[in-house]
Amino acid sequence: MPTPINERKLANAIRVLSFDAVQKANSGHPGAPMGMADIAEVLWRKFLKHNPADPNWHNRDRFVLSNGHGSMLIYSLLHLSGYDVSVDDLKGFRQLHSKTPGHPELGYTPGVETTTGPLGQGIANAVGFAIAEKTLAAQFNRDGHEVIDHHTYAFLGDGCLMEGISHEVCSLAGTLELGKLVFFYDDNGISIDGDVEGWFTDDTQMRFESYGWQVIKVDGHDTDAITQATEQAINETTRPSLIICKTTIGAGSPNKQGKASSHGAPLGDDEIALTRDELAWKHAPFELDDEIYEAWDGKAKGDVMQKNWNATFEGYKKAYPELAEELMRRLNGELPSDFEAQAKDYIQQTQEAGGDVASRKASQNAINALQPLLPEIMGGSADLAGSNLTLFKDAKGIETDADGNYIYYGVREFGMTAIANGIALHGGFIPYVATFLMFMEYARNAVRMGALMKQRVIHVYTHDSIGLGEDGPTHQPVEQLTSLRTTPNLRTWRPCDATESASAWVEAIKSENNPSALIFSRQGLPHQARDTSQVANIAKGGYVLAKEQGELQAIIIATGSEVGLAMQAYKTLSENSVGVRVVSMPCAEIFMEQDASYRDSVLPADIRARVAVEAAHVDYWYKFVGLDGKVIGMTTYGESAPASDLYKEFGITSEAVVEAVNSLV
């Protein structure tokens, strides 16, 4: 069926804005926006529930451009629909501090829901959005009061489907029956290296059908077919839907459409002139008819949608005032007013209770204590709940209880972490995810993306060192702590006992604009004595755990299980009249955020005799001990043996700490 000229013209507005902006920047990807323009026109003008005047309206549909290299597609859509994205913003594409960076970035552009570009993670975020919507709806909706009711849509390309994360998250999405999740696959057969038939021959339809998805195939340039397919997807309530859209990359460009040359480079002035002729486009760059803007403008429709929802929510508030208040608290990311006081009491009670315990068990105790105060906590583990100790007393898996609070992710570390980013982005939940610290490596890029977006996701990593013992170097982390600590915006905690573990959990929950990595031991750790002031100072990231007897001569800095070794060394050194203090440094990043006077009170600048001890790579700690200090830790991989033998084998002992201090004093 031929496409009506007006709709084709509206789609061509996307094409022209996209190739004009890429050409002006002399950088970018015009092919995907040109190829997906017809799909985008149908979705955004006919189906997407959004209000350009209020990009943060809680019940809006979520849209994710997973193939984020085609960012001019979403920028064109936002501009045309009436968001605060001007023609000048489009002209500033890929320029410093513009609203239109090279890939869509959260916080730069109103209407962009998540930062995309690393392929596959956008669709993982979308799965997180859909999980959050479905679970929040089950927890809060009541008969006749559906206040949480929206869809999640994502565009994706061949690259997203080639990335392994796509299997992780799409198989889980089918299992969880995320019926309000709709993907549009830009099946153009081209990637950077050319025709994908040389390296990507999967039967995508059968693949997704095996996951439990509804799969629909259409001509991606036939607006009637796209419309019908989208309606079919929306009407399917128990299966996520994949709409495979056969498209031509760079559609409209006479010499570059269907070719890799349109993928990641400007078309060039000569080809743009030919493309304008091909599209019968008479306007100068960045100029559009008023009728195009009028047809695209989504503000009036969005205002009606939001007002209708506001009326629905007012009825909900009257019928269920307490639920309405709790829902808004959670959607706004606010903690209960009494949380901080109750959390402080729990930390103090933990200190007073004492007792030696593995910090992974102390972590589970903290979750059990804090989760009843925060029903928005959404837990999960990558098939290691019994080892990570992430299950809490009232945990309910969402696969069997729609209103649950726990996700059994299976062996999907990367997918799990990117999904958690999406859950956090959606709002209404504080997600935590867990695996062994070693297997953080599988999830590394999703950890980075969460930090880049400043999302409150809590990463629980157990089995934190050679202390896990017999599993050997494949499971014993060495360099991972350094990798995490050097990640901007991420706060990495390695607590030494139950009190520091409780404090780490509380601070992670309070860190609204930072993800946190909580690093816990498999083996038991000794309880440390503290006064009230020391307990409070844990939240500062580093503090004096054991004060020097007499004049200060040396400082021992330690984290986690090695604080116990440091305290043994402290006892020996003090008995031999060495004025030494022990500094516990559970979170170096937060310690470095403290004012200079506090940092100097803990680590006086004039005390150069410093020894750091941690069963991880030594290099990180030279920033604290200086080149004339010493670091006791790992420079090689571990071995398979009992933990006690390994600490001796690698020289991470209290005797080694004593010797190092004595050599510096």
XYZ file of C-alpha atoms in Angstrom:
665
model
C 0.000 0.000 0.000
C 1.536 3.348 -0.948
C 2.517 5.662 1.866
C 0.500 8.922 2.044
C 2.648 11.818 0.885
C 2.106 13.799 4.065
C 3.510 11.032 6.246
C 6.455 10.533 3.944
C 7.124 14.260 4.084
C 7.010 14.167 7.892
C 9.489 11.294 7.908
C 11.661 13.135 5.407
C 11.925 15.991 7.893
C 13.830 13.556 10.134
C 16.063 12.512 7.249
C 16.928 16.055 6.254
C 17.565 17.355 9.767
C 19.751 14.339 10.441
C 22.001 14.558 7.407
C 22.199 18.365 7.677
C 23.369 18.180 11.298
C 25.893 15.439 10.567
C 27.213 17.409 7.617
C 27.563 20.601 9.657
C 29.416 18.733 12.409
C 31.451 16.859 9.793
C 30.928 13.873 12.068
C 28.180 11.403 12.863
C 25.938 8.645 11.543
C 23.244 9.679 9.037
C 22.357 6.173 7.811
C 20.283 4.887 10.739
C 18.148 8.040 11.154
C 17.424 8.064 7.435
C 16.593 4.359 7.395
C 14.385 4.410 10.515
C 12.605 7.702 9.820
C 9.348 6.062 8.708
C 9.249 3.800 11.772
C 9.966 6.754 14.050
C 7.242 8.872 12.466
C 4.633 6.184 13.091
C 5.656 5.464 16.682
C 6.134 9.044 17.836
C 3.123 10.614 16.136
C 0.565 7.819 16.524
C 1.444 5.809 19.610
C 4.031 7.273 21.977
C 2.480 8.575 25.194
C 4.568 11.569 26.218
C 4.374 15.270 26.945
C 7.162 17.409 25.473
C 6.308 20.144 27.995
C 7.036 17.765 30.894
C 9.702 15.200 29.932
C 9.614 13.724 33.456
C 5.902 12.961 33.631
C 5.820 9.746 35.645
C 3.425 7.756 33.456
C 5.017 8.558 30.093
C 6.052 5.798 27.740
C 9.789 5.208 27.721
C 11.683 5.382 24.441
C 15.240 4.069 24.089
C 17.490 4.474 21.067
C 19.735 1.473 21.674
C 21.600 2.026 18.398
C 22.698 5.319 19.897
C 25.161 6.157 17.129
C 22.048 7.253 15.202
C 21.533 10.006 17.772
C 20.332 12.578 15.261
C 17.202 10.452 14.964
C 16.159 11.107 18.543
C 17.335 14.723 18.467
C 15.221 15.332 15.355
C 12.228 13.655 17.007
C 12.587 15.722 20.158
C 12.932 18.950 18.201
C 9.977 18.227 15.932
C 7.729 17.054 18.788
C 8.205 20.233 20.784
C 10.807 19.412 23.414
C 13.284 22.067 24.482
C 15.649 21.171 21.640
C 15.996 24.058 19.213
C 17.300 24.366 15.673
C 20.413 25.935 17.142
C 20.815 22.852 19.329
C 20.677 20.695 16.200
C 23.270 22.941 14.581
C 25.445 22.347 17.640
C 25.435 18.583 17.119
C 28.557 16.969 18.578
C 29.946 20.292 19.805
C 31.263 21.034 23.299
C 28.546 21.414 25.965
C 25.701 21.204 23.440
C 22.369 19.549 24.132
C 23.098 17.211 21.227
C 26.219 15.169 22.015
C 27.531 12.455 19.733
C 25.505 9.751 21.484
C 22.340 10.342 23.515
C 23.340 11.206 27.078
C 21.109 11.366 30.114
C 20.984 14.870 31.540
C 22.049 16.699 28.387
C 18.888 16.511 26.327
C 15.307 16.703 27.640
C 13.492 13.562 26.548
C 16.546 11.303 26.481
C 15.815 8.500 28.963
C 19.207 6.799 29.086
C 22.737 7.131 27.777
C 23.247 4.790 24.824
C 25.986 3.999 22.369
C 27.704 0.867 23.712
C 25.556 -1.483 21.664
C 23.083 -3.781 23.381
C 22.955 -1.907 26.658
C 20.089 0.307 25.548
C 17.827 -2.691 25.061
C 18.985 -4.001 28.446
C 17.996 -0.678 30.007
C 14.650 -0.997 28.229
C 14.119 -4.402 29.822
C 14.824 -2.730 33.165
C 12.240 -0.043 32.406
C 9.665 -2.718 31.586
C 10.438 -4.720 34.734
C 10.076 -1.582 36.839
C 6.765 -0.639 35.186
C 5.260 -4.101 35.568
C 6.374 -4.542 39.188
C 5.421 -1.028 40.272
C 1.999 -1.469 38.667
C 1.483 -4.734 40.539
C 2.490 -3.124 43.811
C 0.395 0.030 43.514
C -2.435 -0.294 40.977
C -5.869 -1.131 42.296
C -9.089 -2.060 40.493
C -10.262 0.970 38.556
C -7.104 2.890 39.431
C -4.327 2.048 36.980
C -1.919 4.852 37.816
C 1.121 2.978 36.500
C 0.371 1.983 32.920
C 2.864 2.681 30.159
C 4.920 0.951 27.505
C 8.631 0.794 26.828
C 9.777 1.078 23.222
C 13.294 0.607 21.893
C 14.964 0.946 18.514
C 17.874 -1.390 17.856
C 20.123 -2.496 15.043
C 22.189 -5.462 13.934
C 25.002 -4.493 16.269
C 22.738 -4.621 19.316
C 21.666 -8.136 18.383
C 25.219 -9.317 17.765
C 26.292 -8.228 21.247
C 25.975 -11.101 23.717
C 24.083 -8.961 26.208
C 21.098 -9.043 23.846
C 20.713 -12.768 24.487
C 21.018 -12.323 28.252
C 18.317 -9.691 28.565
C 15.927 -10.747 25.806
C 15.717 -14.316 27.046
C 14.937 -13.026 30.543
C 12.357 -10.561 29.183
C 10.477 -13.421 27.558
C 10.593 -15.498 30.727
C 9.232 -12.578 32.763
C 6.423 -12.014 30.246
C 7.058 -8.311 29.790
C 4.061 -7.635 27.581
C 4.538 -3.857 27.532
C 7.979 -4.085 25.969
C 8.189 -3.429 22.213
C 11.384 -3.475 20.158
C 11.770 -2.190 16.594
C 14.682 -3.899 14.831
C 16.281 -1.882 12.040
C 17.020 -4.846 9.782
C 19.117 -3.050 7.171
C 21.817 -5.697 6.742
C 24.678 -3.205 7.025
C 27.244 -2.530 9.753
C 30.503 -0.597 9.757
C 32.399 -3.337 7.929
C 29.738 -3.734 5.257
C 27.134 -6.384 4.467
C 26.460 -8.352 7.670
C 25.717 -11.581 5.796
C 29.426 -12.320 6.071
C 29.250 -12.482 9.867
C 25.656 -12.333 11.076
C 23.338 -14.997 9.673
C 21.162 -15.728 12.731
C 17.481 -16.445 12.180
C 16.397 -13.554 14.374
C 12.701 -14.424 14.192
C 13.229 -17.981 15.440
C 15.677 -16.763 18.048
C 13.173 -14.390 19.620
C 10.273 -16.783 19.283
C 12.346 -19.278 21.273
C 12.669 -16.628 23.995
C 8.878 -16.402 24.166
C 8.487 -13.157 22.209
C 5.843 -12.202 19.661
C 7.680 -11.509 16.396
C 6.205 -9.466 13.528
C 7.910 -8.762 10.200
C 7.170 -5.641 8.157
C 8.494 -3.383 5.442
C 10.146 -0.650 7.501
C 9.170 2.006 4.961
C 5.451 1.095 4.777
C 3.739 3.263 7.378
C 0.465 1.337 7.233
C 2.256 -1.946 7.907
C 4.270 -0.382 10.732
C 1.071 1.031 12.223
C -0.682 -2.339 12.159
C 2.347 -4.103 13.634
C 2.592 -1.584 16.458
C -1.098 -2.021 17.252
C -0.599 -5.787 17.309
C 2.357 -5.408 19.683
C 0.422 -3.150 22.042
C -2.500 -5.585 22.105
C -0.210 -8.454 23.171
C -0.191 -8.291 26.977
C 1.895 -11.290 28.053
C 4.708 -11.457 25.507
C 7.243 -8.792 24.634
C 7.193 -7.965 20.933
C 9.922 -7.660 18.328
C 8.940 -5.865 15.134
C 11.503 -6.733 12.469
C 11.543 -3.807 10.072
C 13.263 -4.431 6.747
C 14.814 -1.083 5.911
C 17.368 0.564 3.667
C 20.156 2.335 5.507
C 20.534 5.914 4.322
C 17.137 5.751 2.584
C 16.782 8.650 0.161
C 20.445 9.026 -0.712
C 20.768 8.075 -4.421
C 24.372 6.865 -4.257
C 24.826 5.830 -0.618
C 21.551 4.225 0.453
C 21.953 0.559 1.246
C 25.713 0.979 1.630
C 28.101 1.104 4.574
C 29.290 4.508 3.323
C 26.119 6.050 4.777
C 26.604 4.460 8.186
C 29.195 6.521 10.017
C 30.227 9.490 7.878
C 28.619 12.638 6.442
C 26.986 12.183 3.059
C 28.939 15.096 1.591
C 27.618 18.301 0.049
C 27.194 16.851 -3.446
C 25.286 13.783 -2.229
C 23.118 15.931 0.043
C 22.117 18.053 -2.959
C 21.158 14.905 -4.848
C 19.261 13.572 -1.821
C 17.291 16.798 -1.519
C 16.261 16.379 -5.128
C 15.366 12.737 -4.561
C 13.155 13.700 -1.593
C 11.717 16.731 -3.424
C 12.969 18.838 -0.533
C 13.256 22.474 -1.533
C 14.286 24.043 1.776
C 17.702 25.215 2.898
C 19.508 23.300 5.681
C 17.606 23.248 8.999
C 14.544 24.958 7.494
C 11.075 23.361 7.683
C 7.524 24.331 6.702
C 5.189 25.503 9.457
C 2.813 22.705 8.424
C 5.505 20.158 9.260
C 5.981 21.608 12.734
C 2.216 21.720 13.257
C 1.808 18.093 12.225
C 4.676 16.981 14.444
C 3.927 19.074 17.537
C 3.071 16.735 20.412
C 2.538 19.293 23.166
C -1.260 19.607 22.902
C -1.832 15.848 22.778
C 0.704 15.329 25.553
C -0.971 17.925 27.735
C -4.309 16.135 27.384
C -2.707 12.771 28.191
C -1.037 14.119 31.294
C -4.156 15.931 32.490
C -6.163 12.744 32.071
C -3.580 10.886 34.120
C -3.601 13.636 36.742
C -7.352 13.179 37.072
C -6.886 9.423 37.404
C -4.256 9.983 40.073
C -6.524 12.389 41.983
C -9.149 9.656 42.160
C -6.475 7.245 43.337
C -5.372 9.687 46.047
C -8.923 9.947 47.365
C -9.434 6.181 47.363
C -5.960 5.216 48.578
C -4.261 8.262 50.141
C -1.464 6.356 51.867
C -0.611 4.350 48.766
C -0.598 7.517 46.656
C 1.762 9.267 49.052
C 4.093 6.261 49.146
C 4.078 5.942 45.353
C 5.024 9.580 44.855
C 7.753 9.338 47.492
C 9.272 6.428 45.648
C 8.880 7.898 42.163
C 10.553 11.092 43.374
C 13.477 9.098 44.762
C 12.972 10.314 48.304
C 13.853 8.260 51.373
C 11.365 8.045 54.264
C 11.753 10.936 56.688
C 12.747 8.610 59.532
C 15.133 6.445 57.515
C 18.370 8.149 58.517
C 17.590 8.000 62.237
C 16.567 4.348 62.071
C 19.598 3.470 59.982
C 21.898 5.225 62.454
C 20.338 3.223 65.281
C 20.884 -0.011 63.374
C 24.562 0.775 62.789
C 25.060 1.522 66.493
C 23.212 -1.644 67.502
C 25.463 -3.637 65.175
C 28.532 -2.143 66.833
C 27.229 -2.944 70.296
C 26.310 -6.502 69.330
C 29.858 -7.265 68.210
C 30.790 -10.736 67.062
C 33.041 -12.067 64.324
C 31.251 -12.631 61.023
C 31.957 -12.804 57.304
C 31.115 -9.452 55.804
C 28.880 -11.140 53.203
C 26.760 -12.381 56.128
C 26.900 -8.940 57.734
C 25.620 -7.598 54.404
C 22.661 -9.976 54.483
C 21.926 -8.898 58.055
C 21.942 -5.275 56.905
C 19.542 -5.995 54.027
C 17.179 -7.764 56.418
C 17.240 -4.757 58.725
C 16.950 -2.035 56.074
C 14.570 -3.557 53.529
C 11.485 -3.306 55.789
C 12.227 0.423 56.027
C 12.578 0.686 52.241
C 10.089 -1.400 50.245
C 11.581 0.109 47.091
C 14.660 -2.093 47.450
C 14.738 -4.492 44.491
C 17.323 -7.223 44.927
C 18.879 -9.740 42.622
C 21.833 -12.028 42.023
C 23.402 -13.737 39.023
C 22.680 -17.300 40.130
C 24.666 -16.866 43.361
C 22.061 -15.863 45.929
C 23.209 -18.613 48.306
C 26.830 -17.491 48.055
C 26.322 -13.728 47.825
C 23.748 -13.979 50.660
C 21.456 -11.514 48.922
C 18.125 -13.109 49.757
C 16.370 -11.262 52.561
C 13.585 -12.428 54.843
C 10.658 -11.116 52.784
C 12.173 -11.592 49.337
C 9.654 -12.556 46.649
C 10.757 -13.398 43.116
C 8.988 -11.345 40.453
C 8.846 -14.388 38.183
C 6.128 -15.857 40.432
C 4.877 -12.804 42.335
C 4.131 -9.860 40.060
C 4.402 -7.507 43.043
C 7.694 -9.081 44.165
C 10.971 -7.445 45.130
C 13.664 -9.867 43.991
C 14.960 -10.940 40.576
C 16.609 -14.276 39.936
C 18.810 -13.119 37.053
C 20.440 -16.440 36.230
C 24.028 -16.436 34.966
C 23.739 -13.014 33.306
C 26.164 -10.623 35.038
C 26.335 -8.075 32.201
C 22.624 -8.175 31.460
C 21.740 -8.046 35.150
C 23.782 -4.902 35.716
C 22.457 -3.068 32.655
C 18.890 -4.049 33.578
C 19.465 -2.623 37.067
C 20.550 0.646 35.455
C 17.203 0.692 33.641
C 15.264 -0.054 36.831
C 17.002 2.849 38.566
C 16.376 5.146 35.592
C 12.675 4.320 35.595
C 12.232 5.357 39.207
C 10.374 3.814 42.114
C 13.094 1.334 43.055
C 16.588 1.165 44.511
C 18.069 -1.896 42.791
C 20.946 -3.990 44.019
C 22.629 -6.770 42.072
C 25.200 -9.319 43.121
C 27.893 -11.687 41.923
C 31.454 -12.639 42.857
C 33.887 -9.730 42.629
C 35.829 -11.589 39.938
C 32.752 -11.723 37.711
C 32.300 -7.985 37.900
C 34.497 -8.197 34.812
C 31.592 -9.586 32.809
C 29.513 -6.562 33.826
C 32.252 -3.945 33.654
C 30.833 -1.734 30.930
C 27.383 -1.645 32.514
C 28.976 -0.636 35.825
C 30.692 2.177 33.951
C 27.478 3.263 32.237
C 25.647 3.432 35.567
C 28.445 5.597 36.936
C 28.369 7.810 33.838
C 24.625 8.314 34.339
C 25.001 8.772 38.147
C 22.372 6.149 38.932
C 21.748 4.782 42.425
C 22.506 1.117 41.754
C 24.139 -0.963 44.474
C 26.595 -3.597 43.267
C 27.194 -6.345 45.811
C 30.426 -8.235 45.169
C 31.443 -11.069 47.466
C 34.424 -13.441 47.580
C 36.651 -10.418 47.512
C 40.252 -11.711 47.547
C 42.591 -14.680 47.758
C 40.754 -15.214 51.030
C 38.130 -17.222 49.149
C 40.746 -19.962 48.999
C 40.570 -23.206 47.081
C 38.688 -22.024 43.976
C 41.987 -20.558 42.835
C 43.051 -17.671 40.594
C 40.108 -17.956 38.195
C 37.885 -16.817 41.063
C 40.332 -14.788 43.175
C 40.159 -11.072 42.299
C 43.383 -9.077 42.216
C 43.019 -6.022 39.966
C 39.245 -5.503 40.237
C 39.271 -3.178 43.252
C 41.625 -0.789 41.472
C 39.399 -0.853 38.404
C 36.327 0.008 40.461
C 38.060 2.692 42.519
C 39.284 4.513 39.446
C 35.781 4.692 37.948
C 34.447 8.264 38.238
C 31.225 8.687 40.290
C 31.418 5.120 41.644
C 31.881 4.627 45.386
C 33.660 1.418 46.325
C 33.300 0.105 49.877
C 35.334 -2.727 51.373
C 34.202 -2.998 55.009
C 36.215 -4.771 57.697
C 33.395 -6.028 59.935
C 29.646 -5.968 60.529
C 29.552 -2.326 61.623
C 31.355 -1.058 58.557
C 29.168 -3.339 56.401
C 26.014 -1.799 57.857
C 27.393 1.702 57.332
C 28.357 0.884 53.747
C 24.805 -0.226 52.988
C 23.317 2.894 54.520
C 25.658 5.222 52.649
C 25.012 3.405 49.363
C 21.266 3.831 49.851
C 21.720 7.530 50.618
C 23.966 8.110 47.579
C 21.276 9.440 45.285
C 23.659 10.412 42.475
C 26.255 7.670 42.767
C 26.279 3.935 42.225
C 28.125 1.984 44.905
C 30.155 -1.218 44.893
C 30.024 -3.081 48.195
C 32.856 -5.588 48.488
C 32.374 -8.417 50.980
C 34.417 -11.358 52.230
C 33.676 -15.037 52.173
C 35.699 -15.687 55.348
C 34.870 -14.543 58.876
C 36.237 -11.166 60.013
C 36.939 -10.003 63.572
C 34.768 -7.330 65.160
C 36.579 -4.070 65.914
C 36.049 -1.943 69.004
C 34.913 1.643 68.362
C 33.508 4.589 70.252
C 30.487 6.572 69.012
C 32.675 9.085 67.190
C 34.513 6.364 65.311
C 31.238 4.726 64.289
C 30.044 8.060 62.891
C 33.317 8.575 61.015
C 32.904 5.356 59.028
C 30.593 7.366 56.780
C 33.547 9.636 55.957
C 35.253 6.792 54.130
C 38.354 6.617 56.320
C 39.011 7.159 60.013
C 41.411 6.401 62.839
C 40.483 2.977 64.156
C 43.402 2.585 66.605
C 45.172 5.667 67.924
C 48.894 5.794 68.502
C 50.279 5.409 72.011
C 52.589 8.366 72.512
C 54.095 10.295 69.625
C 52.845 9.340 66.157
C 55.612 7.748 64.084
C 53.857 5.618 61.484
C 50.462 4.893 59.943
C 48.995 1.586 58.790
C 46.151 1.869 56.256
C 43.974 -1.176 55.658
C 40.606 -2.296 54.321
C 38.345 -5.291 54.684
C 39.853 -8.523 55.967
C 43.294 -6.933 56.243
C 42.169 -4.536 58.978
C 42.387 -7.533 61.292
C 46.024 -8.042 60.258
C 46.718 -4.350 60.767
C 45.303 -4.495 64.281
C 47.503 -7.487 65.128
C 50.533 -5.562 63.856
C 49.433 -2.501 65.841
C 49.424 -4.541 69.036
C 52.936 -5.862 68.422
C 54.341 -2.466 67.420
C 52.720 -0.648 70.334
C 54.140 -3.195 72.769
C 57.547 -2.348 71.305
C 57.007 1.408 71.837
C 56.403 2.281 68.181
C 53.859 5.118 67.933
C 51.621 3.727 65.212
C 47.984 4.270 64.303
C 45.640 2.161 62.204
C 43.450 3.864 59.648
C 40.537 1.867 58.319
C 39.729 3.045 54.784
C 36.475 1.329 53.752
C 35.766 3.869 50.980
C 38.715 5.851 49.661
C 36.580 7.896 47.262
C 34.417 9.309 50.044
C 37.482 9.910 52.211
C 38.969 12.022 49.422
C 35.763 14.071 49.305
C 36.240 15.189 52.928
C 37.722 18.585 53.681
C 41.487 18.898 53.958
C 41.446 19.378 57.724
C 39.675 16.078 58.309
C 41.912 14.198 55.882
C 44.986 15.646 57.582
C 43.649 14.681 61.007
C 43.505 11.071 59.826
C 46.625 11.058 57.655
C 48.919 13.876 58.862
C 51.007 15.084 55.939
C 54.217 15.114 57.953
C 54.037 11.409 58.750
C 55.677 9.787 55.748
C 56.174 6.371 57.319
C 53.060 4.730 55.919
C 52.175 1.131 55.137
C 49.047 0.049 53.301
C 47.858 -3.532 53.428
C 45.173 -5.052 51.230
C 44.889 -8.442 49.538
C 44.529 -6.790 46.139
C 46.842 -5.134 43.623
C 49.324 -2.835 45.343
C 49.463 0.035 42.830
C 46.336 1.878 43.964
C 47.676 2.550 47.446
C 50.787 4.528 46.488
C 48.575 7.624 46.256
C 48.188 7.321 50.045
C 51.605 6.042 51.159
C 53.802 7.880 48.647
C 56.809 6.459 46.888
C 58.678 6.237 50.174
C 55.899 4.208 51.813
C 55.235 0.492 51.434
C 52.264 -1.519 50.215
C 51.647 -5.121 51.172
C 49.366 -6.851 48.711
C 49.234 -8.675 45.387
C 51.268 -8.208 42.215
C 50.499 -11.623 40.705
C 47.458 -13.858 40.403
C 46.588 -16.180 43.269
C 46.758 -19.927 43.696
C 44.427 -22.727 44.700
C 44.881 -23.478 48.407
C 43.274 -22.798 51.788
C 43.086 -19.092 52.548
C 45.470 -19.222 55.505
C 48.151 -20.820 53.317
C 47.659 -18.229 50.590
C 48.085 -15.248 52.912
C 51.397 -16.724 54.062
C 52.444 -17.605 50.513
C 51.919 -14.039 49.295
C 53.324 -12.363 52.390
C 50.127 -10.685 53.535
C 50.609 -11.204 57.267
C 50.764 -9.176 60.436
C 54.468 -10.016 60.652
C 55.029 -8.486 57.214
C 53.215 -5.334 58.318
C 55.365 -5.083 61.446
C 58.526 -5.540 59.413
C 57.448 -2.896 56.895
C 56.651 -0.335 59.595
C 59.915 -0.978 61.394
C 61.836 -0.489 58.149
C 60.300 2.981 57.749
C 60.490 4.294 61.310
